[in-house]
Amino acid sequence: KVKSASEKPKKKTEKLSYKDQRELDALPPRIESLEAELDDLQRQLSDPELYRSQGQQVTELQAAVARVQTELEQAYERWEILESLKTGA
């Protein structure tokens, strides 16, 4: 019984592994980069000239937007998971 009581506080103050901490540290710059890439792609897609002169590129840009949005969602989800592990919530 003493052993299980001493394990509970350890779980609440459990630290992230080195690998998880490094991943957590790398996520904000990664998220920022993905957001910048998404903004750039959306800016390109908002140019009416693109649709007139390079219609075939529109599909490629739309696919890139979808890919970046998926990566961004995954990065945010992973960041939330690691933050909750870090805080013990």
Coordinates of C-alpha atoms in Angstrom, one line a residue:
K1 CA 0.0 0.0 0.0
V2 CA 2.8 2.4 0.7
K3 CA 4.3 1.7 -2.7
S4 CA 1.1 2.6 -4.6
A5 CA 0.7 5.8 -2.6
S6 CA 4.2 6.9 -3.4
E7 CA 3.7 6.1 -7.1
K8 CA 0.7 8.5 -7.5
P9 CA 2.7 11.7 -6.8
K10 CA 5.4 10.5 -9.2
K11 CA 2.9 10.2 -12.0
K12 CA 1.7 13.8 -11.5
T13 CA 5.2 15.2 -11.6
E14 CA 6.4 12.9 -14.4
K15 CA 8.7 14.6 -16.8
L16 CA 8.8 14.2 -20.5
S17 CA 11.4 11.9 -22.0
Y18 CA 14.3 13.6 -23.7
K19 CA 12.9 12.7 -27.1
D20 CA 9.5 14.1 -26.2
Q21 CA 10.9 17.3 -24.8
R22 CA 13.0 17.8 -28.0
E23 CA 9.9 17.2 -30.1
L24 CA 7.9 19.6 -28.0
D25 CA 10.6 22.3 -28.4
A26 CA 10.7 21.8 -32.1
L27 CA 6.9 22.0 -32.6
P28 CA 6.4 25.8 -32.3
P29 CA 8.9 26.6 -35.1
R30 CA 7.4 23.8 -37.2
I31 CA 3.9 25.2 -36.6
E32 CA 5.0 28.7 -37.5
S33 CA 6.7 27.4 -40.7
L34 CA 3.6 25.5 -41.7
E35 CA 1.4 28.5 -41.1
A36 CA 3.6 30.7 -43.2
E37 CA 3.6 28.1 -46.0
L38 CA -0.2 27.9 -45.8
D39 CA -0.5 31.7 -46.0
D40 CA 1.7 31.7 -49.0
L41 CA -0.2 29.0 -50.8
Q42 CA -3.5 30.7 -50.0
R43 CA -2.1 34.0 -51.3
Q44 CA -1.1 32.4 -54.5
L45 CA -4.6 30.8 -54.9
S46 CA -6.2 34.2 -54.3
D47 CA -4.5 35.6 -57.4
P48 CA -7.1 35.7 -60.2
E49 CA -4.3 35.7 -62.8
L50 CA -3.3 32.2 -61.7
Y51 CA -6.7 30.9 -62.9
R52 CA -6.4 32.7 -66.2
S53 CA -2.9 31.8 -67.2
Q54 CA -1.9 28.7 -65.2
G55 CA -5.1 26.8 -64.5
Q56 CA -3.3 23.5 -64.2
Q57 CA -1.3 24.8 -61.3
V58 CA -4.4 25.5 -59.3
T59 CA -5.0 21.8 -58.6
E60 CA -1.4 21.4 -57.5
L61 CA -1.7 24.4 -55.1
Q62 CA -5.0 23.1 -53.7
A63 CA -3.5 19.7 -53.0
A64 CA -0.5 21.5 -51.3
V65 CA -3.0 23.5 -49.2
A66 CA -4.7 20.3 -48.1
R67 CA -1.4 18.6 -47.3
V68 CA -0.2 21.6 -45.2
Q69 CA -3.5 21.9 -43.4
T70 CA -3.3 18.2 -42.4
E71 CA 0.3 18.5 -41.2
L72 CA -0.6 21.6 -39.2
E73 CA -3.6 19.9 -37.6
Q74 CA -1.3 17.0 -36.7
A75 CA 1.4 19.3 -35.3
Y76 CA -1.2 21.1 -33.1
E77 CA -2.6 17.8 -31.8
R78 CA 0.9 16.5 -31.0
W79 CA 1.7 19.7 -29.3
E80 CA -1.4 19.5 -27.1
I81 CA -0.6 15.9 -26.2
L82 CA 3.0 16.7 -25.2
E83 CA 1.9 19.8 -23.3
S84 CA -0.6 17.8 -21.3
L85 CA 2.0 15.2 -20.5
K86 CA 4.4 17.9 -19.4
T87 CA 1.8 19.5 -17.1
G88 CA 0.5 16.2 -15.9
A89 CA -3.0 17.0 -16.9

